C-alpha positions in Angstrom: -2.3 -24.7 -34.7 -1.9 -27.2 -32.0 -4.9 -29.1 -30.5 -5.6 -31.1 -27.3 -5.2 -34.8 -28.3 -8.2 -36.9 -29.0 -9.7 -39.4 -30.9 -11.5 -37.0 -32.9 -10.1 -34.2 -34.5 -11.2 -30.7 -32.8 -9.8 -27.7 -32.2 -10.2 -25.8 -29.1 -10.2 -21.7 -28.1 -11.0 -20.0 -24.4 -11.8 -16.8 -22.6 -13.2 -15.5 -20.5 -16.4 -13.1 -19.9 -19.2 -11.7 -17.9 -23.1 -11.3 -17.9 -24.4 -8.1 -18.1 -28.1 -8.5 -16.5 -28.3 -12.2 -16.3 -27.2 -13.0 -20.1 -23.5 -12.7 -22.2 -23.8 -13.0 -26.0 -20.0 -14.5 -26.6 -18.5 -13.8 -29.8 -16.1 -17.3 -31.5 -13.3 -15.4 -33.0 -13.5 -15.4 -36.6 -10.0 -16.7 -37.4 -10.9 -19.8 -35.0 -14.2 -19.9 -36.8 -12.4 -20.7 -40.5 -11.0 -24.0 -38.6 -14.2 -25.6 -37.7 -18.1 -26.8 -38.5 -20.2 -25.4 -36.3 -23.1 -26.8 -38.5 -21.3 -30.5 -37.4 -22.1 -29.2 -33.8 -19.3 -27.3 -30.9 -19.3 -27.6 -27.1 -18.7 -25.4 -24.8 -17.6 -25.5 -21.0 -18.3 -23.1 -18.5 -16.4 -22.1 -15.4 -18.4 -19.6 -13.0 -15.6 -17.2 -11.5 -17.9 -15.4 -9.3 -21.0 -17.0 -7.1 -23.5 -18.1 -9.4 -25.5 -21.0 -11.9 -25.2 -20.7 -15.6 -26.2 -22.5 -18.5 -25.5 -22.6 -22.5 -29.1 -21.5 -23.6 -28.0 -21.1 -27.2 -25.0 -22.1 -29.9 -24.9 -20.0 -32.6 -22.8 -20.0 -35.9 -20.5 -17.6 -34.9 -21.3 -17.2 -31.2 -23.0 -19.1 -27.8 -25.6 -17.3 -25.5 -24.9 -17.8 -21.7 -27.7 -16.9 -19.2 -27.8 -16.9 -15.4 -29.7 -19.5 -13.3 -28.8 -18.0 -9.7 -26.5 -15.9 -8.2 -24.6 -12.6 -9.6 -26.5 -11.4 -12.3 -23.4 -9.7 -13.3 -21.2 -12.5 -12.9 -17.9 -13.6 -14.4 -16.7 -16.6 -16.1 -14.6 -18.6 -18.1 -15.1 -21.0 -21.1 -14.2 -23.8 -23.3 -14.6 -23.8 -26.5 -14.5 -27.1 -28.6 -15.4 -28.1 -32.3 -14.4 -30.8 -35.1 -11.9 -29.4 -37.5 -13.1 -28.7 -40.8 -12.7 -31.8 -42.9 -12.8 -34.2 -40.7 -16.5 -34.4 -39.2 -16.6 -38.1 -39.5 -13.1 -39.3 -38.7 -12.7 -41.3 -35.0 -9.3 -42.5 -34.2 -7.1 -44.3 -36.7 -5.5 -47.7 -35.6 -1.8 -47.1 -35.9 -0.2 -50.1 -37.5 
């Protein structure tokens, strides 16, 4: 795997998806899911594609709830999908020597 440099170790996956009347249940692929904590927390960005407002309203173990605050009720989007790597919840940059 590769990984989008940091001082913290994550790993990150994307997609994209739509709501179907106002909410999208989206699913964290379960290889992706062997990689990191999500008990050590995840985030997860959101990118409207169509003309609306959404929110996070819930981060599950193996997937994130995304409901509408205006617009499209049927909207599309993309997202971002961040977590700590598995092992290393508590490691923040080394200094190189």
């Amino acid at each position: 795997m590769s990984a989008v440099e940091a001082p913290t170790v994550n790993f990150v996956t994307a997609g994209s998806s739509q709501l179907s009347n106002g909410v999208a249940v989206v699913k964290i692929e379960p290889l992706f899911l062997e990689t990191i904590n999500t008990s050590a927390g995840y985030k997860v960005l959101l990118t409207p594609t169509d003309k609306c407002q959404l929110y996070v309203s819930e981060k599950r173990s193996d997937s994130f709830v995304v409901k509408l605050i205006s617009g499209n009720e049927n909207c599309t989007f993309d997202w971002f999908l961040y977590g700590v790597r598995k092992g290393y919840e508590n490691w923040y940059m080394e200094k190189a020597e």
